[in-house]
PDB file of C-alpha atoms in Angstrom:
ATOM      1  CA  MET A   1       5.435  16.274   1.731  1.00  0.00           C
ATOM      2  CA  ASP A   2       6.100  13.824  -1.443  1.00  0.00           C
ATOM      3  CA  LEU A   3       2.294  11.174  -1.234  1.00  0.00           C
ATOM      4  CA  LYS A   4       3.524   8.865  -4.414  1.00  0.00           C
ATOM      5  CA  ALA A   5       7.418   8.560  -2.452  1.00  0.00           C
ATOM      6  CA  ASN A   6       5.284   7.422   0.532  1.00  0.00           C
ATOM      7  CA  THR A   7       2.991   4.757  -0.961  1.00  0.00           C
ATOM      8  CA  THR A   8       5.997   3.401  -3.062  1.00  0.00           C
ATOM      9  CA  LEU A   9       7.990   3.243   0.718  1.00  0.00           C
ATOM     10  CA  TYR A  10       5.056   1.202   1.784  1.00  0.00           C
ATOM     11  CA  TYR A  11       5.086  -1.286  -1.733  1.00  0.00           C
ATOM     12  CA  ASN A  12       8.722  -1.706  -1.304  1.00  0.00           C
ATOM     13  CA  THR A  13       8.623  -2.275   2.466  1.00  0.00           C
ATOM     14  CA  TYR A  14       6.065  -4.733   3.270  1.00  0.00           C
ATOM     15  CA  ALA A  15       5.646  -5.862  -0.096  1.00  0.00           C
ATOM     16  CA  GLU A  16       5.819  -9.933   1.027  1.00  0.00           C
ATOM     17  CA  ASP A  17       3.074  -8.533   3.125  1.00  0.00           C
ATOM     18  CA  PHE A  18       0.878  -7.275   0.313  1.00  0.00           C
ATOM     19  CA  ALA A  19       2.206 -10.250  -2.037  1.00  0.00           C
ATOM     20  CA  GLN A  20       1.255 -13.193   0.199  1.00  0.00           C
ATOM     21  CA  SER A  21      -2.477 -11.025   0.749  1.00  0.00           C
ATOM     22  CA  THR A  22      -3.584 -10.315  -2.357  1.00  0.00           C
ATOM     23  CA  LEU A  23      -2.369 -13.004  -4.770  1.00  0.00           C
ATOM     24  CA  SER A  24      -5.548 -15.662  -3.779  1.00  0.00           C
ATOM     25  CA  VAL A  25      -7.913 -13.309  -4.342  1.00  0.00           C
ATOM     26  CA  ASP A  26     -10.267 -14.395  -6.752  1.00  0.00           C
ATOM     27  CA  MET A  27     -10.359 -12.053  -9.824  1.00  0.00           C
ATOM     28  CA  SER A  28     -11.901 -14.066 -12.156  1.00  0.00           C
ATOM     29  CA  ASP A  29     -15.533 -12.298 -12.746  1.00  0.00           C
ATOM     30  CA  LEU A  30     -13.491  -8.889 -13.590  1.00  0.00           C
ATOM     31  CA  TYR A  31     -11.260 -10.895 -15.508  1.00  0.00           C
ATOM     32  CA  GLN A  32     -14.826 -12.069 -17.536  1.00  0.00           C
ATOM     33  CA  ARG A  33     -16.418  -8.784 -18.824  1.00  0.00           C
ATOM     34  CA  PHE A  34     -12.265  -7.798 -20.047  1.00  0.00           C
ATOM     35  CA  LEU A  35     -10.680 -10.625 -22.227  1.00  0.00           C
ATOM     36  CA  PRO A  36     -13.986 -11.190 -24.179  1.00  0.00           C
ATOM     37  CA  LEU A  37     -12.654  -7.475 -25.209  1.00  0.00           C
ATOM     38  CA  ILE A  38      -9.395  -8.702 -26.777  1.00  0.00           C
ATOM     39  CA  SER A  39      -8.307 -10.732 -29.243  1.00  0.00           C
ATOM     40  CA  PRO A  40      -7.049 -14.720 -27.469  1.00  0.00           C
ATOM     41  CA  SER A  41      -3.386 -13.324 -29.653  1.00  0.00           C
ATOM     42  CA  GLY A  42      -3.535 -10.377 -28.201  1.00  0.00           C
ATOM     43  CA  HIS A  43      -0.440  -8.559 -26.022  1.00  0.00           C
ATOM     44  CA  LEU A  44      -1.883  -6.742 -23.189  1.00  0.00           C
ATOM     45  CA  LEU A  45      -0.653  -4.868 -20.381  1.00  0.00           C
ATOM     46  CA  ASP A  46      -0.609  -5.061 -16.079  1.00  0.00           C
ATOM     47  CA  ALA A  47       0.280  -2.371 -15.411  1.00  0.00           C
ATOM     48  CA  GLY A  48       1.394  -1.632 -11.612  1.00  0.00           C
ATOM     49  CA  CYS A  49       1.385  -5.328 -11.303  1.00  0.00           C
ATOM     50  CA  GLY A  50       1.395  -5.743  -7.631  1.00  0.00           C
ATOM     51  CA  SER A  51       1.924  -9.497  -7.128  1.00  0.00           C
ATOM     52  CA  GLY A  52       2.143 -10.487 -11.155  1.00  0.00           C
ATOM     53  CA  ARG A  53      -1.610 -12.531 -10.144  1.00  0.00           C
ATOM     54  CA  ASP A  54      -3.203 -10.981 -12.910  1.00  0.00           C
ATOM     55  CA  ALA A  55      -0.508 -10.760 -15.305  1.00  0.00           C
ATOM     56  CA  LYS A  56       0.226 -15.206 -14.149  1.00  0.00           C
ATOM     57  CA  TYR A  57      -3.023 -15.449 -15.212  1.00  0.00           C
ATOM     58  CA  PHE A  58      -3.264 -13.936 -18.419  1.00  0.00           C
ATOM     59  CA  GLN A  59       0.041 -15.322 -20.216  1.00  0.00           C
ATOM     60  CA  SER A  60      -1.845 -18.828 -18.791  1.00  0.00           C
ATOM     61  CA  LEU A  61      -4.165 -18.207 -20.986  1.00  0.00           C
ATOM     62  CA  GLY A  62      -1.572 -17.641 -23.825  1.00  0.00           C
ATOM     63  CA  TYR A  63      -0.951 -14.006 -23.693  1.00  0.00           C
ATOM     64  CA  GLU A  64       1.374 -12.220 -24.621  1.00  0.00           C
ATOM     65  CA  VAL A  65       2.582 -10.637 -21.170  1.00  0.00           C
ATOM     66  CA  SER A  66       4.336  -7.414 -20.637  1.00  0.00           C
ATOM     67  CA  ALA A  67       4.279  -5.228 -16.741  1.00  0.00           C
ATOM     68  CA  PHE A  68       5.228  -2.581 -14.897  1.00  0.00           C
ATOM     69  CA  ASP A  69       5.384  -1.055 -11.255  1.00  0.00           C
ATOM     70  CA  ALA A  70       6.537   1.579  -9.180  1.00  0.00           C
ATOM     71  CA  SER A  71       7.678  -0.140  -6.470  1.00  0.00           C
ATOM     72  CA  SER A  72      11.158  -2.146  -7.098  1.00  0.00           C
ATOM     73  CA  GLU A  73      10.587  -4.965  -4.214  1.00  0.00           C
ATOM     74  CA  LEU A  74       6.881  -5.884  -6.132  1.00  0.00           C
ATOM     75  CA  ALA A  75       8.822  -5.420  -9.624  1.00  0.00           C
ATOM     76  CA  GLN A  76      10.826  -7.934  -8.340  1.00  0.00           C
ATOM     77  CA  MET A  77       9.316 -10.598  -6.910  1.00  0.00           C
ATOM     78  CA  ALA A  78       6.711 -10.267 -10.168  1.00  0.00           C
ATOM     79  CA  SER A  79       9.788 -10.542 -12.543  1.00  0.00           C
ATOM     80  CA  ASN A  80      10.228 -14.122 -10.599  1.00  0.00           C
ATOM     81  CA  TYR A  81       6.894 -14.657 -10.444  1.00  0.00           C
ATOM     82  CA  LEU A  82       5.990 -14.361 -14.503  1.00  0.00           C
ATOM     83  CA  ASN A  83       9.362 -15.380 -15.643  1.00  0.00           C
ATOM     84  CA  ILE A  84       9.736 -12.179 -17.321  1.00  0.00           C
ATOM     85  CA  ASN A  85      11.212  -8.417 -16.793  1.00  0.00           C
ATOM     86  CA  VAL A  86       8.746  -6.602 -15.133  1.00  0.00           C
ATOM     87  CA  ASP A  87       9.957  -2.160 -15.264  1.00  0.00           C
ATOM     88  CA  VAL A  88      10.182  -0.575 -12.884  1.00  0.00           C
ATOM     89  CA  LEU A  89       7.948   2.412 -13.682  1.00  0.00           C
ATOM     90  CA  THR A  90       5.436   5.039 -12.591  1.00  0.00           C
ATOM     91  CA  PHE A  91       2.675   6.347 -14.343  1.00  0.00           C
ATOM     92  CA  GLN A  92       4.030   9.540 -14.615  1.00  0.00           C
ATOM     93  CA  THR A  93       6.724   8.130 -16.430  1.00  0.00           C
ATOM     94  CA  PHE A  94       5.623   5.834 -18.486  1.00  0.00           C
ATOM     95  CA  ASN A  95       5.882   6.674 -22.465  1.00  0.00           C
ATOM     96  CA  GLU A  96       5.002   4.147 -24.823  1.00  0.00           C
ATOM     97  CA  SER A  97       2.600   4.462 -27.938  1.00  0.00           C
ATOM     98  CA  ASP A  98       0.738   2.101 -30.107  1.00  0.00           C
ATOM     99  CA  MET A  99       1.743  -1.444 -28.523  1.00  0.00           C
ATOM    100  CA  TYR A 100      -0.871  -3.016 -26.544  1.00  0.00           C
ATOM    101  CA  ASP A 101      -4.515  -4.680 -27.381  1.00  0.00           C
ATOM    102  CA  GLY A 102      -4.909  -4.137 -23.624  1.00  0.00           C
ATOM    103  CA  ILE A 103      -4.465  -2.385 -20.893  1.00  0.00           C
ATOM    104  CA  TRP A 104      -4.900  -4.093 -16.679  1.00  0.00           C
ATOM    105  CA  CYS A 105      -4.881  -1.071 -14.430  1.00  0.00           C
ATOM    106  CA  CYS A 106      -6.332  -3.028 -11.497  1.00  0.00           C
ATOM    107  CA  ALA A 107      -5.863  -1.168  -8.260  1.00  0.00           C
ATOM    108  CA  SER A 108      -2.504   0.843  -9.261  1.00  0.00           C
ATOM    109  CA  LEU A 109      -4.133   4.583 -10.801  1.00  0.00           C
ATOM    110  CA  LEU A 110      -5.582   4.798  -7.799  1.00  0.00           C
ATOM    111  CA  HIS A 111      -2.663   6.249  -6.371  1.00  0.00           C
ATOM    112  CA  VAL A 112      -2.350   9.506  -8.636  1.00  0.00           C
ATOM    113  CA  PRO A 113      -3.143  12.376  -8.078  1.00  0.00           C
ATOM    114  CA  LYS A 114      -6.466  14.277  -9.521  1.00  0.00           C
ATOM    115  CA  VAL A 115      -3.953  16.551 -10.455  1.00  0.00           C
ATOM    116  CA  GLU A 116      -1.624  13.631 -12.671  1.00  0.00           C
ATOM    117  CA  LEU A 117      -4.743  11.086 -13.700  1.00  0.00           C
ATOM    118  CA  MET A 118      -5.443  13.197 -17.293  1.00  0.00           C
ATOM    119  CA  ASP A 119      -1.840  12.962 -17.724  1.00  0.00           C
ATOM    120  CA  ALA A 120      -1.487   8.992 -16.821  1.00  0.00           C
ATOM    121  CA  ILE A 121      -4.819   8.173 -19.232  1.00  0.00           C
ATOM    122  CA  SER A 122      -3.512   9.722 -21.305  1.00  0.00           C
ATOM    123  CA  ARG A 123      -0.143   8.257 -21.386  1.00  0.00           C
ATOM    124  CA  LEU A 124      -2.297   4.678 -21.475  1.00  0.00           C
ATOM    125  CA  ARG A 125      -4.662   6.302 -24.416  1.00  0.00           C
ATOM    126  CA  ARG A 126      -1.701   6.674 -26.482  1.00  0.00           C
ATOM    127  CA  ALA A 127       0.061   3.595 -24.957  1.00  0.00           C
ATOM    128  CA  LEU A 128      -3.024   1.158 -26.960  1.00  0.00           C
ATOM    129  CA  LYS A 129      -3.576   0.274 -29.783  1.00  0.00           C
ATOM    130  CA  GLN A 130      -6.324   1.920 -32.624  1.00  0.00           C
ATOM    131  CA  HIS A 131      -9.081  -0.441 -30.557  1.00  0.00           C
ATOM    132  CA  GLY A 132      -7.365  -1.774 -27.571  1.00  0.00           C
ATOM    133  CA  VAL A 133      -9.379  -1.626 -24.078  1.00  0.00           C
ATOM    134  CA  LEU A 134      -8.369  -0.560 -20.289  1.00  0.00           C
ATOM    135  CA  TYR A 135      -9.336  -1.236 -17.674  1.00  0.00           C
ATOM    136  CA  MET A 136      -8.882   0.531 -14.696  1.00  0.00           C
ATOM    137  CA  SER A 137     -10.064   0.377 -11.054  1.00  0.00           C
ATOM    138  CA  PHE A 138     -10.602   2.703  -8.279  1.00  0.00           C
ATOM    139  CA  LYS A 139     -11.794   3.289  -4.076  1.00  0.00           C
ATOM    140  CA  TYR A 140     -15.268   4.365  -4.953  1.00  0.00           C
ATOM    141  CA  GLY A 141     -16.240   8.066  -3.968  1.00  0.00           C
ATOM    142  CA  ASP A 142     -14.606  11.799  -4.859  1.00  0.00           C
ATOM    143  CA  GLU A 143     -11.692  12.098  -2.413  1.00  0.00           C
ATOM    144  CA  GLU A 144      -8.310  11.502  -2.276  1.00  0.00           C
ATOM    145  CA  ARG A 145      -6.797  10.425   1.531  1.00  0.00           C
ATOM    146  CA  ILE A 146      -4.020   9.368   2.903  1.00  0.00           C
ATOM    147  CA  LYS A 147      -4.556   5.528   4.660  1.00  0.00           C
ATOM    148  CA  GLU A 148      -2.472   3.480   6.834  1.00  0.00           C
ATOM    149  CA  GLY A 149       0.599   5.506   4.703  1.00  0.00           C
ATOM    150  CA  ARG A 150      -0.597   5.503   1.007  1.00  0.00           C
ATOM    151  CA  PHE A 151      -2.692   7.625  -0.748  1.00  0.00           C
ATOM    152  CA  PHE A 152      -5.496   7.196  -2.918  1.00  0.00           C
ATOM    153  CA  CYS A 153      -7.804   9.427  -4.976  1.00  0.00           C
ATOM    154  CA  ASP A 154     -10.952   7.234  -4.879  1.00  0.00           C
ATOM    155  CA  GLN A 155     -13.988   7.830  -8.202  1.00  0.00           C
ATOM    156  CA  ASN A 156     -17.022   7.277  -8.988  1.00  0.00           C
ATOM    157  CA  GLU A 157     -19.371   7.034 -11.639  1.00  0.00           C
ATOM    158  CA  GLN A 158     -19.310  10.982 -12.054  1.00  0.00           C
ATOM    159  CA  THR A 159     -16.291  12.183 -11.735  1.00  0.00           C
ATOM    160  CA  ILE A 160     -14.482   9.250 -13.567  1.00  0.00           C
ATOM    161  CA  ASN A 161     -16.457  10.584 -17.144  1.00  0.00           C
ATOM    162  CA  GLN A 162     -13.142  13.614 -16.819  1.00  0.00           C
ATOM    163  CA  TYR A 163     -10.382  12.287 -18.417  1.00  0.00           C
ATOM    164  CA  LEU A 164     -11.847   9.812 -20.508  1.00  0.00           C
ATOM    165  CA  ALA A 165     -12.167  11.934 -23.069  1.00  0.00           C
ATOM    166  CA  GLY A 166     -10.638   9.308 -26.325  1.00  0.00           C
ATOM    167  CA  PHE A 167     -12.515   5.968 -25.023  1.00  0.00           C
ATOM    168  CA  ASP A 168     -15.607   4.950 -25.337  1.00  0.00           C
ATOM    169  CA  VAL A 169     -17.265   3.471 -22.133  1.00  0.00           C
ATOM    170  CA  LYS A 170     -17.719  -0.629 -22.407  1.00  0.00           C
ATOM    171  CA  ASP A 171     -18.837  -1.123 -18.799  1.00  0.00           C
ATOM    172  CA  MET A 172     -19.234   1.040 -15.245  1.00  0.00           C
ATOM    173  CA  TRP A 173     -20.020  -1.609 -12.419  1.00  0.00           C
ATOM    174  CA  ILE A 174     -19.424  -1.501  -9.021  1.00  0.00           C
ATOM    175  CA  THR A 175     -18.527  -4.290  -7.070  1.00  0.00           C
ATOM    176  CA  GLY A 176     -17.211  -5.046  -3.185  1.00  0.00           C
ATOM    177  CA  ASP A 177     -13.237  -5.747  -1.953  1.00  0.00           C
ATOM    178  CA  GLN A 178     -12.620  -9.293  -2.926  1.00  0.00           C
ATOM    179  CA  ARG A 179     -10.391 -10.092   0.572  1.00  0.00           C
ATOM    180  CA  GLU A 180     -12.479 -11.349   3.696  1.00  0.00           C
ATOM    181  CA  GLY A 181     -12.945  -9.512   6.188  1.00  0.00           C
ATOM    182  CA  ARG A 182     -13.470  -6.372   3.282  1.00  0.00           C
ATOM    183  CA  SER A 183     -17.100  -6.603   1.270  1.00  0.00           C
ATOM    184  CA  SER A 184     -17.990  -3.773   2.516  1.00  0.00           C
ATOM    185  CA  GLU A 185     -15.492  -1.858   0.838  1.00  0.00           C
ATOM    186  CA  LEU A 186     -16.718  -0.285  -2.245  1.00  0.00           C
ATOM    187  CA  TRP A 187     -14.490  -0.577  -6.039  1.00  0.00           C
ATOM    188  CA  LEU A 188     -15.641   1.406  -9.421  1.00  0.00           C
ATOM    189  CA  ASN A 189     -14.315  -0.411 -12.581  1.00  0.00           C
ATOM    190  CA  VAL A 190     -13.727   0.465 -16.234  1.00  0.00           C
ATOM    191  CA  ILE A 191     -13.601  -0.565 -19.620  1.00  0.00           C
ATOM    192  CA  VAL A 192     -13.434   1.743 -21.661  1.00  0.00           C
ATOM    193  CA  GLU A 193     -11.626   1.435 -25.701  1.00  0.00           C
ATOM    194  CA  LYS A 194      -9.506   3.359 -27.546  1.00  0.00           C
ATOM    195  CA  GLN A 195     -10.798   5.527 -30.112  1.00  0.00           C
ATOM    196  CA  GLU A 196     -10.162   7.499 -33.341  1.00  0.00           C
TER     197      GLU A 196
END
């Protein structure tokens, strides 16, 4: 079974429903931890942007914003919403260097299998400028699983550390899910800064 293909198929199939269920979620607490670490004129990448909700907020503050998503349907919706070209890419095919002041990976890297996660995060690190900042969030836990047709790779404070070579950890904290009726679902949030 191709886990990535199945997960992408899920998002292509349910793009409209997914976008509607996530567009209005209040992410302000996360923004307030991430954005003070970014220059006001910085270039941000929303990696796995989904509906484009977070990228839209960054645009509203005057940041230069780029975005990609593995789902062609969501990328098209986000392109229309953001009025920019949103590329159809996976973390495994993303390949840029020294481009971004900040990269935002909200609930996106969690679909990358553990055996590919080191490479994915290394690619993101390469795409950051020196002292660029990366935000990541994962469902809290330590297992790989399939739920409702989507693949998840969960992380906790211990398991994530093996992927953070070359970064300085700025912040790591646990939050409840912001969506209605899901506050008991926990998330691991990580903010790291690229080092030499």
